[in-house]
Coordinates of C-alpha atoms and ligand atoms in Angstrom, one line a residue:
M1 CA 2.5 1.3 13.3
K2 CA 5.4 -1.1 13.5
T3 CA 8.3 -0.3 11.1
V4 CA 9.3 -3.1 8.7
H5 CA 11.4 -3.2 5.6
N6 CA 9.1 -4.6 2.9
F7 CA 11.0 -6.5 0.2
N8 CA 8.0 -8.3 -1.0
A9 CA 8.0 -9.2 -4.7
G10 CA 4.4 -8.3 -5.4
P11 CA 2.0 -7.2 -4.1
C12 CA 4.7 -5.0 -2.6
V13 CA 5.5 -1.8 -0.8
L14 CA 3.7 1.3 -2.1
P15 CA 4.5 4.9 -1.4
R16 CA 3.1 5.8 2.0
P17 CA 1.4 9.0 0.7
A18 CA -0.5 6.9 -1.8
V19 CA -1.7 4.5 0.9
E20 CA -2.8 7.4 3.1
A21 CA -4.7 9.0 0.3
A22 CA -6.4 5.7 -0.4
I23 CA -7.4 5.4 3.2
D24 CA -8.9 8.9 3.1
A25 CA -10.8 8.2 -0.1
L26 CA -12.1 4.9 1.4
K27 CA -13.6 7.0 4.2
D28 CA -14.9 10.0 2.1
F29 CA -14.2 10.4 -1.5
N30 CA -13.8 14.0 -2.6
G31 CA -16.2 15.2 0.1
T32 CA -19.0 13.2 -1.6
G33 CA -20.1 11.6 1.7
M34 CA -19.4 8.3 0.0
S35 CA -16.4 5.9 -0.1
V36 CA -14.5 5.6 -3.3
I37 CA -15.8 2.0 -3.4
E38 CA -19.4 3.2 -3.2
I39 CA -19.5 5.7 -6.0
S40 CA -20.7 5.1 -9.5
H41 CA -17.9 4.6 -12.0
R42 CA -20.0 6.7 -14.4
S43 CA -19.9 9.7 -12.1
K44 CA -18.1 12.9 -12.9
D45 CA -15.8 12.5 -9.8
W46 CA -14.7 9.1 -11.0
E47 CA -14.3 10.3 -14.6
A48 CA -11.8 12.8 -13.2
V49 CA -9.8 10.0 -11.6
M50 CA -9.7 7.9 -14.7
N51 CA -8.5 11.0 -16.7
E52 CA -5.9 11.8 -14.2
C53 CA -4.6 8.3 -14.1
E54 CA -4.3 8.2 -17.9
S55 CA -2.7 11.6 -18.3
L56 CA -0.1 10.9 -15.5
W57 CA 0.6 7.5 -17.1
R58 CA 1.1 9.0 -20.5
E59 CA 3.1 11.9 -19.2
L60 CA 5.5 9.9 -17.0
L61 CA 6.1 7.2 -19.7
N62 CA 6.2 9.7 -22.5
I63 CA 3.7 7.7 -24.5
P64 CA 3.3 8.8 -28.2
D65 CA -0.1 9.9 -29.4
N66 CA -0.5 6.9 -31.7
Y67 CA -0.7 4.6 -28.6
K68 CA -3.8 3.8 -26.6
V69 CA -3.7 2.9 -23.0
V70 CA -6.2 0.7 -21.1
F71 CA -6.6 -0.3 -17.4
L72 CA -8.2 -3.6 -17.0
G73 CA -8.8 -6.5 -14.7
G74 CA -7.4 -10.0 -15.1
G75 CA -3.8 -9.5 -14.3
A76 CA -0.8 -9.9 -16.5
S77 CA -1.8 -13.6 -16.8
M78 CA -4.9 -12.5 -18.7
Q79 CA -2.6 -10.6 -21.1
F80 CA -0.8 -13.8 -21.8
C81 CA -3.9 -14.9 -23.8
M82 CA -5.2 -11.5 -24.8
V83 CA -2.0 -10.7 -26.7
P84 CA -2.2 -13.8 -29.0
F85 CA -6.0 -13.4 -29.3
N86 CA -5.5 -10.0 -30.8
L87 CA -2.2 -10.3 -32.6
L88 CA -1.4 -14.0 -33.5
E89 CA -2.6 -14.9 -37.0
T90 CA -0.1 -17.7 -37.9
K91 CA 3.1 -17.5 -36.0
A92 CA 4.7 -15.7 -33.0
A93 CA 8.2 -15.7 -31.5
Y94 CA 8.9 -15.7 -27.7
L95 CA 12.1 -15.2 -25.7
E96 CA 12.0 -17.7 -22.8
T97 CA 13.6 -16.0 -19.8
G98 CA 11.6 -17.5 -17.0
V99 CA 8.4 -19.0 -15.7
W100 CA 6.3 -15.9 -16.6
A101 CA 7.6 -16.0 -20.2
K102 CA 6.9 -19.7 -20.4
K103 CA 3.3 -19.1 -19.2
A104 CA 2.9 -16.4 -21.8
L105 CA 4.3 -18.8 -24.5
K106 CA 1.9 -21.5 -23.5
E107 CA -1.2 -19.4 -24.1
A108 CA 0.1 -18.4 -27.6
K109 CA 0.7 -22.1 -28.5
G110 CA -3.0 -22.6 -28.0
L111 CA -3.7 -20.2 -30.8
G112 CA -1.0 -20.6 -33.4
E113 CA 2.6 -21.6 -34.1
V114 CA 5.2 -20.5 -31.6
V115 CA 8.9 -20.2 -32.1
T116 CA 11.1 -20.1 -29.0
V117 CA 14.0 -17.9 -30.3
A118 CA 16.1 -18.6 -27.2
S119 CA 15.8 -19.9 -23.7
S120 CA 17.9 -19.6 -20.6
A121 CA 16.2 -22.6 -19.0
D122 CA 19.5 -24.5 -19.1
K123 CA 20.9 -22.4 -16.3
T124 CA 17.7 -21.8 -14.3
Y125 CA 17.0 -18.6 -16.1
S126 CA 19.9 -16.9 -14.5
Y127 CA 20.8 -14.9 -17.6
I128 CA 19.3 -13.2 -20.6
P129 CA 20.0 -15.1 -23.9
K130 CA 22.1 -13.0 -26.4
G131 CA 22.8 -13.2 -30.1
Y132 CA 19.5 -14.8 -31.0
E133 CA 17.8 -13.9 -34.2
I134 CA 14.2 -12.6 -34.3
P135 CA 12.4 -14.3 -37.3
S136 CA 11.0 -11.8 -39.8
D137 CA 8.0 -14.0 -40.7
V138 CA 6.2 -13.8 -37.3
D139 CA 3.3 -11.7 -36.2
Y140 CA 5.1 -10.4 -33.1
F141 CA 8.1 -11.1 -30.8
H142 CA 7.4 -11.3 -27.1
I143 CA 9.8 -10.6 -24.3
T144 CA 9.6 -10.3 -20.5
T145 CA 11.7 -7.3 -19.6
N146 CA 12.2 -8.1 -15.9
N147 CA 12.2 -11.7 -14.7
T148 CA 10.8 -11.2 -11.2
I149 CA 11.7 -14.7 -9.9
Y150 CA 15.3 -14.9 -11.2
G151 CA 16.4 -11.3 -10.9
T152 CA 17.4 -10.8 -14.6
E153 CA 16.4 -7.8 -16.6
I154 CA 16.5 -6.5 -20.2
R155 CA 17.2 -2.9 -19.5
E156 CA 17.5 -1.5 -23.0
D157 CA 14.7 -1.1 -25.5
I158 CA 15.7 -3.6 -28.1
S159 CA 15.0 -3.2 -31.8
S160 CA 12.8 -5.7 -33.4
P161 CA 12.0 -6.2 -37.1
V162 CA 8.5 -7.4 -36.1
P163 CA 6.1 -5.9 -33.6
L164 CA 7.6 -6.1 -30.1
V165 CA 5.4 -7.1 -27.2
A166 CA 6.7 -6.8 -23.7
D167 CA 5.5 -8.0 -20.3
M168 CA 6.8 -5.2 -18.1
S169 CA 4.9 -6.2 -15.0
S170 CA 7.8 -5.8 -12.6
D171 CA 9.9 -3.0 -14.1
I172 CA 7.4 -0.6 -15.6
M173 CA 8.0 2.9 -14.2
S174 CA 11.4 2.0 -12.9
R175 CA 13.1 3.7 -15.8
S176 CA 12.3 5.7 -18.9
V177 CA 11.3 3.6 -21.8
D178 CA 11.3 4.3 -25.5
V179 CA 7.6 3.3 -26.0
S180 CA 7.9 3.8 -29.7
K181 CA 10.0 0.6 -29.9
Y182 CA 7.1 -1.5 -28.7
A183 CA 3.8 -2.6 -30.2
I184 CA 2.3 -3.5 -26.9
I185 CA 3.5 -3.1 -23.3
Y186 CA 1.5 -4.8 -20.6
G187 CA 1.7 -5.8 -17.0
G188 CA 0.0 -6.2 -13.6
A189 CA 0.2 -3.1 -11.5
Q190 CA 1.0 -4.8 -8.2
K191 CA 4.8 -4.9 -8.7
N192 CA 5.7 -1.3 -9.1
V193 CA 2.7 1.0 -9.7
G194 CA -0.2 0.0 -7.6
P195 CA -2.1 -2.7 -5.7
A196 CA -3.3 -6.0 -7.3
G197 CA -6.4 -5.8 -9.4
V198 CA -5.5 -3.5 -12.2
T199 CA -3.6 -4.4 -15.3
F200 CA -2.2 -1.9 -17.8
A201 CA -1.7 -2.2 -21.6
I202 CA -0.2 0.3 -23.9
I203 CA -1.1 -0.5 -27.5
R204 CA 0.1 0.9 -30.8
E205 CA -3.2 1.0 -32.6
D206 CA -2.0 -0.1 -36.0
V207 CA -1.2 -3.6 -34.7
L208 CA -4.8 -4.4 -34.0
G209 CA -7.5 -5.6 -36.5
K210 CA -5.2 -8.0 -38.3
V211 CA -6.4 -11.4 -37.2
S212 CA -9.2 -13.3 -38.7
R213 CA -10.5 -15.1 -35.6
Y214 CA -13.5 -14.0 -33.5
I215 CA -12.1 -12.3 -30.4
P216 CA -14.4 -12.5 -27.4
S217 CA -15.4 -8.9 -26.5
M218 CA -13.7 -9.0 -23.1
L219 CA -10.5 -10.2 -24.7
N220 CA -10.6 -7.7 -27.5
F221 CA -8.3 -4.7 -26.9
K222 CA -10.6 -2.7 -29.2
T223 CA -13.5 -3.2 -26.9
H224 CA -11.6 -1.6 -24.0
I225 CA -10.0 1.1 -26.1
D226 CA -13.4 2.2 -27.4
G227 CA -14.9 2.0 -24.0
G228 CA -12.2 4.1 -22.4
S229 CA -11.4 1.2 -20.0
M230 CA -15.0 1.3 -18.9
Y231 CA -16.7 -1.2 -21.2
N232 CA -17.5 -3.0 -18.0
T233 CA -17.0 -1.8 -14.4
P234 CA -13.3 -1.1 -14.0
P235 CA -11.3 -2.0 -10.9
V236 CA -12.1 1.3 -9.3
F237 CA -10.2 1.1 -6.0
P238 CA -6.9 -0.3 -7.5
I239 CA -7.0 2.4 -10.2
Y240 CA -7.5 5.0 -7.5
V241 CA -4.5 3.8 -5.6
M242 CA -2.4 3.5 -8.8
T243 CA -3.3 7.2 -9.6
Q244 CA -2.0 8.2 -6.2
T245 CA 1.2 6.2 -6.8
L246 CA 1.7 7.9 -10.2
K247 CA 1.3 11.3 -8.5
W248 CA 4.1 10.3 -6.1
V249 CA 6.3 9.3 -9.0
K250 CA 5.8 12.7 -10.5
E251 CA 6.4 14.6 -7.3
N252 CA 9.6 12.6 -6.8
G253 CA 11.0 13.9 -10.1
G254 CA 9.6 11.4 -12.6
L255 CA 11.3 8.4 -14.1
E256 CA 14.8 9.8 -14.5
A257 CA 15.0 10.6 -10.8
I258 CA 13.3 7.4 -9.8
N259 CA 15.7 5.4 -12.0
K260 CA 18.7 7.0 -10.5
R261 CA 17.5 6.1 -7.0
N262 CA 16.7 2.6 -8.1
V263 CA 20.1 2.1 -9.6
E264 CA 21.7 3.4 -6.4
K265 CA 19.7 1.1 -4.2
A266 CA 20.4 -1.9 -6.3
Q267 CA 24.1 -1.1 -6.6
L268 CA 24.4 -0.8 -2.8
L269 CA 22.9 -4.2 -2.3
Y270 CA 24.8 -5.9 -5.1
N271 CA 28.1 -4.4 -3.8
E272 CA 27.4 -6.0 -0.4
I273 CA 26.4 -9.4 -2.0
D274 CA 29.7 -9.3 -3.9
R275 CA 31.8 -8.3 -0.9
N276 CA 30.3 -10.5 1.8
P277 CA 31.9 -13.9 1.7
L278 CA 28.7 -15.5 3.1
F279 CA 26.5 -14.6 0.1
V280 CA 26.6 -14.9 -3.7
G281 CA 24.4 -13.4 -6.4
T282 CA 22.6 -15.8 -8.7
A283 CA 22.0 -13.7 -11.8
A284 CA 24.6 -13.1 -14.5
T285 CA 26.3 -9.8 -13.6
E286 CA 25.5 -8.1 -16.9
D287 CA 21.9 -9.0 -16.7
R288 CA 21.2 -8.1 -13.0
S289 CA 17.8 -6.6 -12.3
I290 CA 17.5 -3.4 -10.5
M291 CA 14.1 -4.5 -9.2
N292 CA 14.6 -8.0 -7.9
I293 CA 17.9 -8.9 -6.4
C294 CA 18.5 -12.6 -6.0
F295 CA 21.2 -14.2 -3.9
V296 CA 22.0 -17.4 -2.0
M297 CA 24.4 -18.5 0.7
A298 CA 27.9 -19.0 -0.7
E299 CA 29.5 -22.4 -1.1
G300 CA 30.2 -23.9 2.3
H301 CA 27.6 -21.7 4.1
Q302 CA 24.4 -23.2 2.6
D303 CA 23.5 -24.6 6.0
K304 CA 23.0 -21.0 7.3
E305 CA 20.1 -20.1 5.1
A306 CA 17.3 -20.7 7.6
A307 CA 19.4 -18.9 10.3
F308 CA 19.9 -15.8 8.1
L309 CA 16.2 -15.7 7.3
E310 CA 15.3 -15.9 11.0
F311 CA 17.9 -13.2 11.9
A312 CA 16.8 -10.9 9.1
K313 CA 13.2 -11.3 10.2
S314 CA 14.1 -10.4 13.8
K315 CA 15.5 -7.1 12.3
G316 CA 12.3 -6.3 10.6
M317 CA 13.0 -7.6 7.1
V318 CA 9.9 -8.9 5.3
G319 CA 9.7 -10.9 2.1
I320 CA 13.3 -11.7 1.4
K321 CA 12.8 -15.5 1.0
G322 CA 13.4 -16.4 -2.6
H323 CA 10.6 -17.7 -4.9
R324 CA 9.5 -21.2 -3.9
S325 CA 10.9 -22.5 -7.3
V326 CA 14.4 -21.2 -6.8
G327 CA 15.0 -20.9 -3.0
G328 CA 17.6 -18.6 -1.5
F329 CA 16.8 -14.9 -1.1
R330 CA 15.2 -12.2 -3.2
A331 CA 15.1 -8.6 -2.1
S332 CA 12.7 -6.6 -4.3
T333 CA 13.7 -3.0 -4.5
Y334 CA 10.8 -1.4 -6.2
N335 CA 10.3 2.3 -6.6
A336 CA 8.6 2.8 -3.2
L337 CA 11.2 0.9 -1.2
P338 CA 13.2 3.5 0.8
K339 CA 17.0 3.4 0.5
D340 CA 17.0 3.1 4.3
S341 CA 15.5 -0.4 3.9
V342 CA 18.3 -1.4 1.6
Q343 CA 20.8 -0.1 4.1
A344 CA 19.0 -2.0 6.9
L345 CA 19.3 -5.3 4.9
I346 CA 23.0 -4.6 4.3
D347 CA 23.5 -4.0 8.0
C348 CA 21.8 -7.3 8.7
M349 CA 24.1 -9.1 6.2
Q350 CA 27.2 -7.6 7.8
E351 CA 26.1 -8.4 11.4
F352 CA 25.4 -11.9 10.3
E353 CA 28.8 -12.1 8.8
K354 CA 30.4 -11.0 12.1
M355 CA 28.2 -13.5 14.1
N356 CA 29.6 -16.3 11.8
S357 CA 33.3 -15.4 11.8
Ligands
LIG1 C1 3.8 -11.2 -11.4 C2 4.1 -11.3 -12.8 C3 3.1 -11.8 -13.7 C4 1.8 -12.3 -13.3 O1 1.0 -11.2 -12.9 P1 -0.5 -11.4 -12.5 O2 -1.0 -10.0 -12.5 O3 -0.5 -12.0 -11.1 O4 -1.2 -12.2 -13.5 C5 3.5 -11.8 -15.0 N1 4.7 -11.4 -15.5 C6 5.6 -11.0 -14.6 C7 6.9 -10.6 -15.2 C8 5.4 -10.9 -13.3 O5 6.3 -10.5 -12.4

């Protein structure tokens, strides 16, 4: 197999052992003589996988007992409407830190009043707004902890006077989180914990059951909690791969060790971006994400963008083109990205600098 450095933003690089285990299970699941995609989701063997997935998830994230977890289909985008369906009675507050936050906000607007407490749209979402006030008369406050497209991140668990809801699609499992500060945490798995097709939600039970509207069964958190994520057929294969990924996280020391590595990888790359006269970072320094590192060609070198992309590609870099809405470059340095890949990209930037001096 050819060696590449996979900086894709999502779906993205997964731990090789998880991919290999998935391949084995596709061929023969647990010696059943069937593929994992052929077995009944009501079978004992499958039940064991679901249980393992949930218990690893709870253990790694240190989820308190008064929280329920569900693994669903629909993506984080489905959660954009599921959250207001379940929580929004009259008014909700949103922090607008990017396109994903805006999409979440749009769905809430369809169901009630929405207050945008602050927005960083004025500077292309290159920073996290500060000093805003969270209204006390709202049903919940929604944040996007990591802004995948712009490379900004809220890395502390903020305190909120109202139930705090967080889209953690692209930084879940990258650091330890104080789950007790949140009412709901949700996200698509395909950024840091698995393949596309499974969506996670962590729900503090007492926030449910407070809205007066009819909630369609499939959009009702309670349906999925009561059904143990098996009200309908769960996304079996993505959940299997996610479970293998969680095992890898645990074997690699859990979230503290993973976070330490993530910070090291990000720091290495940011150092090079700051040192190399050809490049410049786009996110405000204090809000820089450790998962998605965004940069552009420096003033006077903008004409070299295509050439650098081409050069990087020739050196095995994959997925470093910035999101189509912002351009430039984005290197996603998720959990499973080896430090060697970061070093390879740095080498590339330094060689390109020499070629252009
Ligand atoms: C990718 C992403 C989404 C959308 O996820 P889907 O699973 O594709 O719906 C939402 N929020 C954030 C922060 C993302 O990075």
